Coordinates of C-alpha atoms in Angstrom, one line a residue:
Chain A
M1 CA 108.4 105.2 78.7
A2 CA 105.8 108.0 78.6
A3 CA 104.3 109.5 75.5
Q4 CA 106.7 111.9 73.8
D5 CA 105.5 114.8 71.8
T6 CA 106.3 113.7 68.2
E7 CA 104.2 116.4 66.5
Q8 CA 107.0 117.0 64.0
T9 CA 107.0 113.4 62.8
R10 CA 103.3 113.3 62.4
A11 CA 102.0 113.7 58.9
K12 CA 99.0 116.0 58.7
V13 CA 96.2 114.6 56.6
D14 CA 93.2 115.9 58.6
G15 CA 90.9 118.5 57.3
V16 CA 91.4 117.7 53.6
P17 CA 88.1 118.3 51.8
D18 CA 87.3 116.1 48.8
G19 CA 88.7 117.2 45.4
L20 CA 91.7 119.1 46.8
W21 CA 95.4 118.6 46.5
V22 CA 97.5 117.3 49.4
K23 CA 101.2 117.9 49.7
C24 CA 103.2 114.8 50.6
T25 CA 104.8 115.6 54.0
H26 CA 107.8 113.6 52.9
C27 CA 108.6 114.5 49.2
S28 CA 106.3 117.5 48.8
E29 CA 104.6 115.9 45.7
M30 CA 101.1 117.3 45.2
L31 CA 98.7 114.5 45.4
Y32 CA 95.0 114.6 44.4
S33 CA 93.2 113.7 47.6
R34 CA 90.7 111.2 46.0
E35 CA 93.6 109.4 44.4
L36 CA 95.5 109.4 47.7
A37 CA 92.5 107.9 49.4
R38 CA 92.3 105.2 46.7
D39 CA 96.0 104.5 47.3
L40 CA 95.2 103.9 51.0
K41 CA 97.0 107.2 51.8
V42 CA 100.3 106.2 50.4
C43 CA 102.3 108.7 48.3
R44 CA 102.5 107.5 44.7
R45 CA 105.9 109.2 44.2
C46 CA 107.9 108.3 47.4
N47 CA 105.8 105.6 49.0
F48 CA 105.4 107.7 52.2
H49 CA 102.7 106.1 54.3
F50 CA 100.4 108.8 55.8
E51 CA 98.9 108.0 59.2
L52 CA 95.5 106.4 59.2
S53 CA 92.9 107.0 61.8
A54 CA 91.7 104.0 63.8
Q55 CA 88.4 104.1 61.8
E56 CA 90.3 104.3 58.5
R57 CA 92.6 101.5 59.5
I58 CA 89.7 99.2 60.3
Q59 CA 87.8 100.2 57.1
V60 CA 90.7 99.3 54.8
T61 CA 91.3 96.0 56.7
V62 CA 88.1 94.2 57.6
D63 CA 85.6 92.6 55.2
P64 CA 82.9 95.2 54.4
G65 CA 80.2 95.5 57.0
S66 CA 81.8 92.9 59.3
F67 CA 83.1 95.2 62.1
Q68 CA 81.2 95.4 65.3
E69 CA 82.8 97.8 67.7
H70 CA 82.9 97.0 71.4
D71 CA 83.2 99.5 74.3
A72 CA 82.9 102.5 72.0
Q73 CA 81.8 104.7 74.9
M74 CA 84.6 104.0 77.3
R75 CA 86.2 107.2 78.4
S76 CA 89.2 108.2 80.5
A77 CA 88.7 109.5 83.9
N78 CA 91.4 111.4 85.8
P79 CA 92.8 108.9 88.3
L80 CA 95.5 111.2 89.7
G81 CA 93.6 114.5 89.5
F82 CA 96.4 115.5 87.1
P83 CA 96.3 119.3 86.2
D84 CA 95.0 120.1 82.6
Y85 CA 94.1 116.4 81.9
P86 CA 90.3 116.8 81.6
E87 CA 90.8 119.7 79.2
K88 CA 93.3 117.8 77.1
L89 CA 90.9 114.8 76.9
T90 CA 88.0 117.0 75.7
R91 CA 90.2 118.6 73.1
A92 CA 91.5 115.2 71.9
Q93 CA 87.9 113.8 71.7
Q94 CA 86.9 116.8 69.6
G95 CA 90.0 116.5 67.4
A96 CA 90.1 112.7 66.8
G97 CA 86.3 112.0 67.0
T98 CA 87.0 109.0 69.2
A99 CA 86.4 108.6 72.9
D100 CA 90.0 107.6 73.5
A101 CA 93.1 106.4 71.8
M102 CA 91.9 103.0 70.6
I103 CA 89.0 101.1 69.2
W104 CA 88.4 97.4 69.1
G105 CA 85.8 95.0 68.1
E106 CA 85.0 91.7 66.2
C107 CA 85.2 91.4 62.5
R108 CA 86.2 89.2 59.5
I109 CA 89.4 89.6 57.7
G110 CA 89.6 87.7 54.4
G111 CA 86.7 85.7 55.6
A112 CA 88.3 84.7 58.9
A113 CA 86.5 85.7 62.1
C114 CA 88.8 87.6 64.4
V115 CA 89.2 90.3 67.1
I116 CA 90.7 93.6 65.8
G117 CA 92.1 96.6 67.7
A118 CA 93.5 99.8 66.3
S119 CA 95.3 102.7 68.0
E120 CA 94.0 106.2 67.3
G121 CA 97.2 108.2 66.8
G122 CA 95.3 111.4 66.6
F123 CA 94.2 111.1 70.2
M124 CA 97.0 112.3 72.5
R125 CA 99.5 110.5 70.3
G126 CA 97.8 107.2 70.8
S127 CA 99.1 107.1 74.4
M128 CA 98.1 104.3 76.7
G129 CA 96.1 105.1 79.8
S130 CA 93.4 103.1 81.6
V131 CA 91.1 103.0 78.6
V132 CA 93.7 101.7 76.1
G133 CA 94.8 99.2 78.7
E134 CA 91.3 98.0 79.5
K135 CA 90.2 97.8 75.9
T136 CA 93.3 95.7 75.0
V137 CA 92.6 93.3 77.9
R138 CA 89.0 93.1 77.0
A139 CA 89.9 92.3 73.4
A140 CA 92.2 89.6 74.5
E141 CA 89.6 88.2 77.0
F142 CA 86.9 88.2 74.3
A143 CA 89.2 86.3 72.0
L144 CA 90.0 83.8 74.7
Q145 CA 86.3 83.2 75.3
R146 CA 85.4 82.8 71.6
R147 CA 88.7 81.2 70.7
L148 CA 89.4 83.8 68.0
P149 CA 92.7 85.2 66.6
V150 CA 93.6 88.8 67.4
V151 CA 95.0 91.4 65.1
M152 CA 96.3 94.6 66.6
F153 CA 97.4 97.8 64.7
C154 CA 99.6 99.7 67.1
C155 CA 100.8 103.2 66.9
S156 CA 101.5 105.1 70.2
G157 CA 103.8 107.6 71.8
G158 CA 103.8 105.4 74.9
A159 CA 102.2 105.4 78.3
R160 CA 99.9 108.4 79.1
M161 CA 101.9 110.6 81.5
Q162 CA 98.8 112.2 82.9
E163 CA 97.7 108.8 84.4
G164 CA 101.1 108.3 86.0
I165 CA 101.8 105.0 87.6
V166 CA 98.3 103.8 86.6
S167 CA 99.3 104.1 83.0
L168 CA 102.6 102.2 83.7
M169 CA 100.5 99.4 85.2
Q170 CA 98.6 99.0 81.9
M171 CA 101.9 97.6 80.5
A172 CA 101.8 94.7 83.0
K173 CA 98.0 94.3 82.6
T174 CA 98.0 94.1 78.8
S175 CA 101.1 91.8 78.8
A176 CA 99.5 89.4 81.2
A177 CA 96.3 89.3 79.0
V178 CA 98.4 88.5 75.9
A179 CA 100.3 85.9 77.9
R180 CA 97.0 84.2 78.4
L181 CA 96.3 84.2 74.6
H182 CA 99.7 82.5 74.0
Q183 CA 98.9 80.0 76.7
A184 CA 95.6 79.2 75.1
G185 CA 97.2 78.7 71.7
L186 CA 95.5 81.6 70.0
P187 CA 97.2 83.5 67.2
Y188 CA 98.1 87.1 68.0
I189 CA 99.3 89.3 65.2
C190 CA 100.6 92.9 65.6
V191 CA 101.1 95.5 63.0
F192 CA 103.5 98.4 63.8
T193 CA 102.5 101.7 62.3
N194 CA 104.0 105.1 62.5
P195 CA 105.0 106.1 65.2
L196 CA 105.3 103.3 67.7
T197 CA 107.4 103.9 70.8
A198 CA 107.9 103.3 74.5
G199 CA 105.2 101.8 76.7
V200 CA 103.0 100.2 74.0
L201 CA 106.0 98.9 72.0
A202 CA 107.5 97.6 75.3
S203 CA 104.3 95.7 76.2
F204 CA 101.5 94.1 74.2
A205 CA 102.8 95.2 70.8
S206 CA 106.1 93.4 71.0
L207 CA 104.4 90.2 72.1
G208 CA 102.8 89.3 68.8
D209 CA 103.4 85.8 67.3
V210 CA 104.0 87.6 64.0
L211 CA 105.2 91.2 63.9
I212 CA 104.5 93.2 60.8
A213 CA 105.6 96.8 60.3
E214 CA 104.6 99.4 57.7
P215 CA 107.5 100.8 55.7
G216 CA 109.2 103.9 57.1
A217 CA 107.4 103.8 60.4
L218 CA 109.2 105.2 63.4
V219 CA 109.6 102.2 65.7
G220 CA 111.7 102.2 68.8
F221 CA 111.8 102.2 72.6
A222 CA 112.8 105.8 73.0
G223 CA 112.3 108.0 69.9
P224 CA 115.6 109.2 68.3
R225 CA 114.9 112.8 69.2
V226 CA 114.5 111.9 72.8
I227 CA 117.8 110.0 72.8
E228 CA 119.7 112.8 71.0
Q229 CA 118.3 115.4 73.5
N230 CA 118.9 113.3 76.6
L231 CA 122.3 111.9 75.8
K232 CA 123.5 114.9 73.7
I233 CA 124.6 112.6 70.9
K234 CA 123.8 112.4 67.2
L235 CA 122.4 109.2 66.0
P236 CA 123.2 107.8 62.6
P237 CA 120.4 108.2 60.1
G238 CA 117.8 105.4 59.7
T239 CA 117.7 104.1 63.2
H240 CA 114.4 103.5 65.0
T241 CA 112.5 102.6 61.8
S242 CA 110.7 99.5 60.6
E243 CA 113.7 98.8 58.3
F244 CA 116.1 99.1 61.2
Q245 CA 114.0 96.8 63.3
I246 CA 113.8 94.0 60.7
E247 CA 117.5 94.3 60.1
H248 CA 118.0 93.6 63.8
G249 CA 115.5 90.7 63.9
M250 CA 112.9 92.5 65.9
V251 CA 110.0 92.3 63.4
D252 CA 109.1 89.5 60.9
L253 CA 108.0 91.5 57.9
V254 CA 107.9 95.0 56.5
V255 CA 104.8 95.1 54.4
P256 CA 103.6 98.1 52.3
R257 CA 100.0 99.1 53.0
R258 CA 98.6 97.9 49.7
E259 CA 99.8 94.4 50.5
M260 CA 98.8 94.5 54.2
L261 CA 95.3 93.0 53.8
S262 CA 96.5 90.1 51.6
T263 CA 99.4 89.4 54.0
L264 CA 97.2 89.4 57.0
T265 CA 94.7 87.1 55.2
R266 CA 97.4 84.6 54.4
V267 CA 98.8 84.6 57.9
L268 CA 95.4 84.3 59.5
R269 CA 94.6 81.4 57.1
W270 CA 97.8 79.7 58.1
A271 CA 97.2 80.3 61.8
A272 CA 93.5 79.7 62.1
A273 CA 93.1 76.7 59.8
P274 CA 91.9 73.5 61.5
N275 CA 94.9 71.6 62.9
S276 CA 96.1 68.9 60.5
S277 CA 99.2 67.8 62.4
P278 CA 99.3 64.2 63.7
A279 CA 97.7 63.5 67.0
P280 CA 99.8 64.4 70.0
I281 CA 102.4 61.8 70.9
T282 CA 101.3 59.4 73.6
P283 CA 103.6 57.6 76.1
G284 CA 103.6 54.5 73.9
D285 CA 105.1 56.5 71.0
Q286 CA 108.2 57.5 72.8
T287 CA 110.5 56.0 70.3
I288 CA 109.0 58.3 67.6
A289 CA 109.6 61.2 69.9
A290 CA 113.2 60.2 70.4
E291 CA 113.7 60.0 66.6
L292 CA 112.1 63.5 66.2
Chain B
M1 CA 131.9 99.9 99.5
T2 CA 130.9 97.8 102.5
P3 CA 127.6 98.4 104.2
E4 CA 129.3 99.5 107.4
N5 CA 131.3 102.4 106.0
H6 CA 128.6 103.5 103.6
S7 CA 126.0 103.8 106.4
R8 CA 128.4 106.1 108.3
N9 CA 129.2 108.2 105.3
H10 CA 126.9 111.2 105.2
S11 CA 129.1 113.3 103.0
R12 CA 126.2 114.1 100.6
W13 CA 123.3 116.0 102.1
L14 CA 120.0 116.7 100.4
P15 CA 118.6 120.3 100.6
F16 CA 115.9 119.4 103.2
E17 CA 118.5 117.6 105.4
R18 CA 120.6 120.8 106.0
P19 CA 119.3 121.5 109.5
L20 CA 120.3 118.0 110.4
Q21 CA 123.7 118.5 108.8
E22 CA 124.3 121.6 111.0
L23 CA 123.3 119.7 114.1
E24 CA 125.5 116.7 113.3
E25 CA 128.5 119.0 112.6
Q26 CA 127.8 120.8 115.9
I27 CA 127.7 117.5 117.8
A28 CA 130.9 116.3 116.1
E29 CA 132.7 119.5 117.0
I30 CA 131.8 119.3 120.7
E31 CA 132.9 115.7 120.8
R32 CA 136.2 116.7 119.3
F33 CA 136.5 119.5 121.9
T34 CA 135.6 117.2 124.7
A35 CA 138.2 114.6 123.6
S36 CA 141.0 117.1 123.3
K37 CA 140.3 119.1 126.5
G38 CA 138.9 116.4 128.7
I39 CA 135.9 118.5 129.6
D40 CA 132.6 116.8 130.1
K41 CA 130.0 118.2 127.8
S42 CA 127.7 115.1 127.7
T43 CA 124.5 116.9 128.8
E44 CA 124.9 119.4 126.0
I45 CA 125.6 116.6 123.5
D46 CA 122.6 114.7 124.8
S47 CA 120.3 117.6 124.4
L48 CA 121.6 118.2 120.8
R49 CA 121.0 114.5 120.0
Q50 CA 117.5 114.8 121.3
R51 CA 116.9 117.8 119.1
H52 CA 118.4 115.9 116.2
Q53 CA 115.9 113.1 116.8
R54 CA 112.9 115.4 117.0
L55 CA 113.9 117.3 113.9
S56 CA 114.5 114.1 112.0
H57 CA 111.1 112.9 112.8
Q58 CA 109.6 116.2 111.8
I59 CA 111.5 116.5 108.5
F60 CA 111.1 112.9 107.4
S61 CA 107.4 112.6 108.1
H62 CA 106.6 115.8 106.1
L63 CA 108.6 115.2 102.9
S64 CA 107.3 116.7 99.7
P65 CA 106.9 114.4 96.7
W66 CA 110.1 116.0 95.2
D67 CA 112.0 115.4 98.5
Q68 CA 110.9 111.8 98.2
V69 CA 112.4 111.6 94.7
L70 CA 115.7 113.0 96.0
L71 CA 115.7 110.6 98.9
A72 CA 115.0 107.6 96.7
R73 CA 118.1 108.7 94.7
H74 CA 120.2 109.5 97.7
P75 CA 123.8 108.7 96.9
N76 CA 124.2 106.7 100.1
R77 CA 121.0 104.7 99.7
P78 CA 121.5 101.0 100.0
Y79 CA 121.4 99.1 96.7
T80 CA 120.3 95.6 95.9
L81 CA 123.6 93.9 96.7
D82 CA 123.8 95.7 100.1
Y83 CA 120.5 94.1 101.0
L84 CA 121.3 90.7 99.5
R85 CA 124.2 90.3 101.9
L86 CA 122.1 91.1 105.0
V87 CA 118.6 89.8 104.1
F88 CA 119.5 86.4 102.8
D89 CA 121.5 83.6 104.4
D90 CA 123.2 82.7 101.2
F91 CA 123.5 84.1 97.7
I92 CA 125.1 82.7 94.6
E93 CA 125.2 85.2 91.8
L94 CA 124.5 83.7 88.3
H95 CA 125.7 85.5 85.2
G96 CA 124.6 86.0 81.6
D97 CA 121.5 85.6 79.5
R98 CA 123.0 82.8 77.3
R99 CA 122.1 84.9 74.3
F100 CA 124.3 87.9 74.2
G101 CA 126.1 88.7 77.4
D102 CA 126.0 89.6 81.1
D103 CA 124.6 92.9 82.2
P104 CA 126.0 94.2 85.4
A105 CA 123.0 96.5 85.8
V106 CA 121.0 93.5 86.9
V107 CA 122.1 90.9 89.5
A108 CA 120.3 87.6 89.7
G109 CA 121.0 84.3 91.5
L110 CA 120.2 81.7 94.0
A111 CA 119.4 82.8 97.5
T112 CA 118.3 81.3 100.8
L113 CA 115.9 83.2 103.1
D114 CA 115.5 81.8 106.6
G115 CA 116.2 78.3 105.2
R116 CA 113.9 78.7 102.1
P117 CA 115.6 78.4 98.7
L118 CA 114.5 81.1 96.3
A119 CA 115.6 83.1 93.3
V120 CA 116.5 86.8 93.4
A121 CA 116.8 89.3 90.6
G122 CA 117.3 93.0 91.0
H123 CA 118.7 96.2 89.4
Q124 CA 122.1 97.2 90.7
K125 CA 123.4 100.8 90.8
G126 CA 127.0 101.7 91.5
R127 CA 128.4 103.6 94.4
D128 CA 131.5 105.5 93.1
V129 CA 132.1 106.9 89.7
K130 CA 133.8 103.8 88.4
E131 CA 131.2 101.4 89.7
R132 CA 128.3 103.6 88.6
Q133 CA 129.6 103.3 85.0
Y134 CA 130.2 99.6 85.4
R135 CA 126.6 99.2 86.6
N136 CA 125.3 101.6 83.9
F137 CA 123.6 103.6 86.6
G138 CA 121.2 100.7 87.2
M139 CA 119.8 101.1 83.7
A140 CA 119.4 97.5 82.5
R141 CA 119.9 96.4 78.9
P142 CA 118.0 93.7 77.2
E143 CA 120.5 91.0 78.3
G144 CA 119.9 92.1 81.9
Y145 CA 116.2 91.5 81.7
R146 CA 116.8 88.2 79.9
K147 CA 119.2 87.1 82.6
A148 CA 116.6 87.9 85.2
L149 CA 114.0 86.0 83.3
R150 CA 116.3 83.0 82.9
V151 CA 116.8 82.8 86.6
M152 CA 113.1 83.3 87.3
K153 CA 112.3 80.4 84.9
L154 CA 114.9 78.3 86.7
A155 CA 113.1 79.1 90.0
E156 CA 109.8 78.0 88.5
K157 CA 111.3 74.8 87.2
L158 CA 112.5 73.9 90.7
G159 CA 109.4 75.2 92.5
R160 CA 111.3 78.1 94.2
P161 CA 109.7 81.5 94.9
V162 CA 111.0 84.6 93.2
V163 CA 111.9 87.9 94.9
T164 CA 112.8 91.0 92.8
F165 CA 114.5 94.2 93.9
I166 CA 113.6 97.3 91.9
D167 CA 115.9 100.3 91.7
T168 CA 116.4 101.9 88.4
P169 CA 116.1 105.3 86.8
A170 CA 114.9 103.7 83.5
A171 CA 115.8 100.9 81.1
E172 CA 118.7 101.6 78.9
S173 CA 117.5 103.2 75.7
R174 CA 120.7 103.7 73.7
L175 CA 121.1 102.3 70.2
E176 CA 122.8 99.0 71.4
A177 CA 119.7 98.4 73.6
E178 CA 117.4 99.1 70.7
E179 CA 119.4 96.8 68.4
R180 CA 119.0 93.9 70.9
G181 CA 115.3 94.5 71.5
I182 CA 114.9 96.3 74.8
S183 CA 111.2 96.7 74.2
E184 CA 110.8 93.0 73.5
A185 CA 112.8 92.1 76.6
I186 CA 110.6 94.3 78.9
A187 CA 107.4 93.0 77.4
R188 CA 108.5 89.4 77.5
N189 CA 109.4 89.7 81.2
M190 CA 106.0 91.0 82.1
A191 CA 104.2 88.4 80.2
E192 CA 106.3 85.5 81.6
M193 CA 106.2 86.8 85.1
S194 CA 102.4 86.9 85.0
L195 CA 102.5 83.1 84.3
L196 CA 105.3 82.0 86.7
R197 CA 103.9 79.1 88.7
V198 CA 105.7 80.1 91.9
P199 CA 105.1 83.0 94.3
V200 CA 106.6 86.3 93.2
V201 CA 107.3 89.2 95.5
A202 CA 108.5 92.5 94.0
L203 CA 110.1 95.1 96.3
V204 CA 110.8 98.7 95.2
I205 CA 113.8 99.8 97.2
G206 CA 114.7 103.1 95.5
E207 CA 113.7 104.3 92.1
G208 CA 110.9 102.5 90.4
G209 CA 111.7 104.0 87.0
S210 CA 109.0 103.3 84.4
G211 CA 109.3 100.3 82.0
G212 CA 112.7 99.4 83.3
A213 CA 111.1 98.9 86.7
I214 CA 107.8 97.1 85.8
A215 CA 109.9 94.6 83.8
L216 CA 110.8 93.1 87.1
G217 CA 107.6 94.2 88.8
V218 CA 104.9 91.7 88.0
G219 CA 104.5 90.1 91.4
D220 CA 101.8 88.6 93.6
R221 CA 102.8 91.3 96.1
V222 CA 104.4 94.6 95.4
L223 CA 106.1 96.1 98.4
M224 CA 107.5 99.6 98.7
L225 CA 110.2 100.9 101.0
E226 CA 108.8 104.0 102.7
H227 CA 111.0 106.4 100.8
A228 CA 111.0 104.6 97.4
V229 CA 109.2 106.1 94.5
Y230 CA 107.5 104.5 91.5
S231 CA 106.7 106.5 88.3
V232 CA 105.9 106.3 84.7
I233 CA 108.5 109.0 83.9
P234 CA 111.0 111.0 86.0
P235 CA 109.5 114.3 87.1
E236 CA 112.1 116.3 85.3
G237 CA 111.2 114.5 82.0
C238 CA 107.5 115.1 82.7
A239 CA 108.1 118.8 83.4
V240 CA 110.1 119.2 80.1
I241 CA 107.5 117.4 77.9
L242 CA 104.2 118.8 79.2
D243 CA 103.1 122.4 78.6
T244 CA 101.2 121.9 81.9
F245 CA 104.6 122.7 83.5
G246 CA 105.7 125.2 80.9
R247 CA 108.2 122.6 79.5
D248 CA 110.4 123.8 82.3
P249 CA 112.7 121.2 84.1
S250 CA 112.9 123.5 87.1
R251 CA 109.3 122.7 87.7
A252 CA 110.0 119.0 88.4
D253 CA 108.7 119.5 91.9
E254 CA 105.3 120.3 90.6
A255 CA 105.4 117.3 88.2
A256 CA 106.5 115.1 91.1
A257 CA 103.4 116.1 93.0
A258 CA 101.1 115.6 90.1
L259 CA 102.5 112.2 89.2
R260 CA 101.7 110.7 92.7
L261 CA 104.8 108.6 92.9
S262 CA 105.3 108.1 96.7
A263 CA 105.0 104.7 98.5
Q264 CA 101.8 105.9 100.1
D265 CA 100.4 106.8 96.7
M266 CA 101.1 103.3 95.5
L267 CA 99.0 101.9 98.4
E268 CA 96.2 104.3 97.6
L269 CA 96.2 103.6 93.9
G270 CA 96.2 99.8 94.4
V271 CA 99.7 99.3 92.9
A272 CA 101.4 98.1 96.1
E273 CA 100.1 96.0 99.0
E274 CA 102.4 97.2 101.7
V275 CA 104.8 100.0 102.6
L276 CA 107.8 98.9 104.7
P277 CA 108.8 101.6 107.2
E278 CA 112.4 102.9 106.9
P279 CA 114.7 104.0 109.8
V280 CA 114.3 107.7 110.5
G281 CA 116.3 109.6 107.9
G282 CA 116.1 106.8 105.3
A283 CA 117.3 103.2 104.8
H284 CA 121.0 104.3 104.6
R285 CA 120.9 105.5 108.2
D286 CA 120.5 101.9 109.5
L287 CA 121.1 99.3 106.8
A288 CA 120.9 96.4 109.3
G289 CA 117.6 97.6 110.7
M290 CA 116.1 98.0 107.2
S291 CA 117.4 94.6 106.1
A292 CA 115.7 93.0 109.1
G293 CA 112.5 94.7 108.2
I294 CA 112.7 93.5 104.6
R295 CA 113.5 90.0 105.8
E296 CA 110.5 89.9 108.1
A297 CA 108.2 91.1 105.3
L298 CA 109.5 88.7 102.7
V299 CA 109.1 85.7 105.0
R300 CA 105.6 86.8 105.9
H301 CA 104.4 87.3 102.3
L302 CA 106.1 84.2 101.0
D303 CA 104.5 82.1 103.7
D304 CA 101.1 83.5 102.8
L305 CA 101.6 83.0 99.1
S306 CA 103.1 79.5 99.4
A307 CA 99.9 78.4 101.1
L308 CA 97.8 79.1 98.0
P309 CA 97.2 76.4 95.3
V310 CA 99.1 77.5 92.2
E311 CA 96.0 78.1 90.0
E312 CA 94.6 80.4 92.7
L313 CA 97.9 82.2 92.9
L314 CA 98.0 82.8 89.2
E315 CA 94.4 84.0 89.0
A316 CA 94.9 86.4 91.9
R317 CA 98.1 87.8 90.3
Y318 CA 96.3 88.3 87.0
R319 CA 93.3 90.0 88.8
K320 CA 95.6 92.2 90.8
F321 CA 97.0 93.9 87.7
R322 CA 93.8 93.5 85.8
R323 CA 91.9 95.8 88.1
V324 CA 94.3 98.8 88.0
G325 CA 92.7 101.4 85.8
V326 CA 90.1 104.2 86.1
F327 CA 87.7 104.9 83.3
E328 CA 84.1 105.8 82.7
E329 CA 81.5 103.7 80.9
P330 CA 78.2 105.4 80.1
A331 CA 75.5 102.8 80.3
A332 CA 74.7 101.4 76.9
G333 CA 71.3 102.4 75.5

């Protein structure tokens, strides 16, 4: 359940100055970085989707200028007094440039007002501790208050081990908040991006009304490397991917990044349009109900 | 194995129990000698028994976090079905999730506690090699969680409270579990449990192993047996993954201490509401006594919870999990 170190599966796109060439981590094609940026960081040759930071993700998704971040300053404490944790947090903050592994706020997507959240994979593998848990719950509660749809971009190695049982409890806490969204009849859409495993996949991410995955993303409860190590077995190729998950009915759509915005816009338009269905059936209409 | 013979079977000793093992063997030998020769050695035996008692108290009140982990996984530790027989007046096991199959790693069904009808769901480990395999070591598959949820929803429909027993190393993560949506099953259970319109008490009886545990753990009350543990990851796994412990599984004891996984820790961290004391030496030393303690606690908590209006109950359950978390927020401005 806890965050696994998936350094090897992580594509390195940080520290690329403008005007330089970037080698695709998947097919080794040399890509001109400005072009790569224009392509939303997708390789022209092999369609490999590089990871986006939370900021980049929001930038390519929301209507320009519409994003207002909430709780930007929220930081992790060290609830267990876990050794090395404060140092790791400081290093992660310097590396990722965010206070923790998620940002959220209000925005418009294709004109529709909504709440958006995005994991920061560059911050301790996007792992969920108290901050990610609290931010997810606040996003859901804000949406409840304003009756807004919620869109979550999820990538995470799982629960943050350094927060021990407190991080495990974030799974229950976020799932309970999402349950309230469902109860209130508010749309909740999740997008799975590379890599998404363990505690986040097994809590608020899997509870979306519509689940969309980016192509080629690692998606699975335990990463394949972990399973192979623990059980001393060799897995067939292609398991624990977006394509595997859609084949087994666990996600609704696999959508390439360049079509993500238009897909989200269409789904939001469908979900958030004023209700045009006939008035709810009253006791006098029971015959109709029976026919239905 | 019946509760009676398993409580007498101390064939497996944990490292910190060795002094007790020696004493018990000594006592047994003197008893054999007495019986064969007809010589009265009762004062000697009494004094050895007293020493055994003192030593037990001493050892079991000063367990290290790693010792706690070993004790929670003790091969003789009572499992869910052992308690079901003794805690409840009646139990009818129900099978299957109506979607794929029946998972023997989870038992669920209709029980009666002191005359009150309620639903029970819990992880089930196996005792011997064959049963351990049959129960998949208590590692539930998606259909196990879905069976539990089906029975919990049935309880809700009929206005019966829910009691869960938690005892699992982890959820099953092999490919078959992945194919059938183990992540979704865990997430769905937590979401649905948070909305159940009946009282829910979750009891960690052994290993509270990560997502596999919390999938049955969203209760109005979370109770811990004294020597049960609850953790986001097994200490061995934590030690292997983190450079903090040199990625060295032999440093699991350090990881166990850092993770704060004991019953007492759960109280202090606001995860559990009560720790139920175990018989000295652990629940397996006196299954009947432990069962009586569990029964008393369940009755008390369910009586409390049943007195609450349902909206209040649900709000309190939400708040209970909502407030777990420690973070800093610099004042805006």
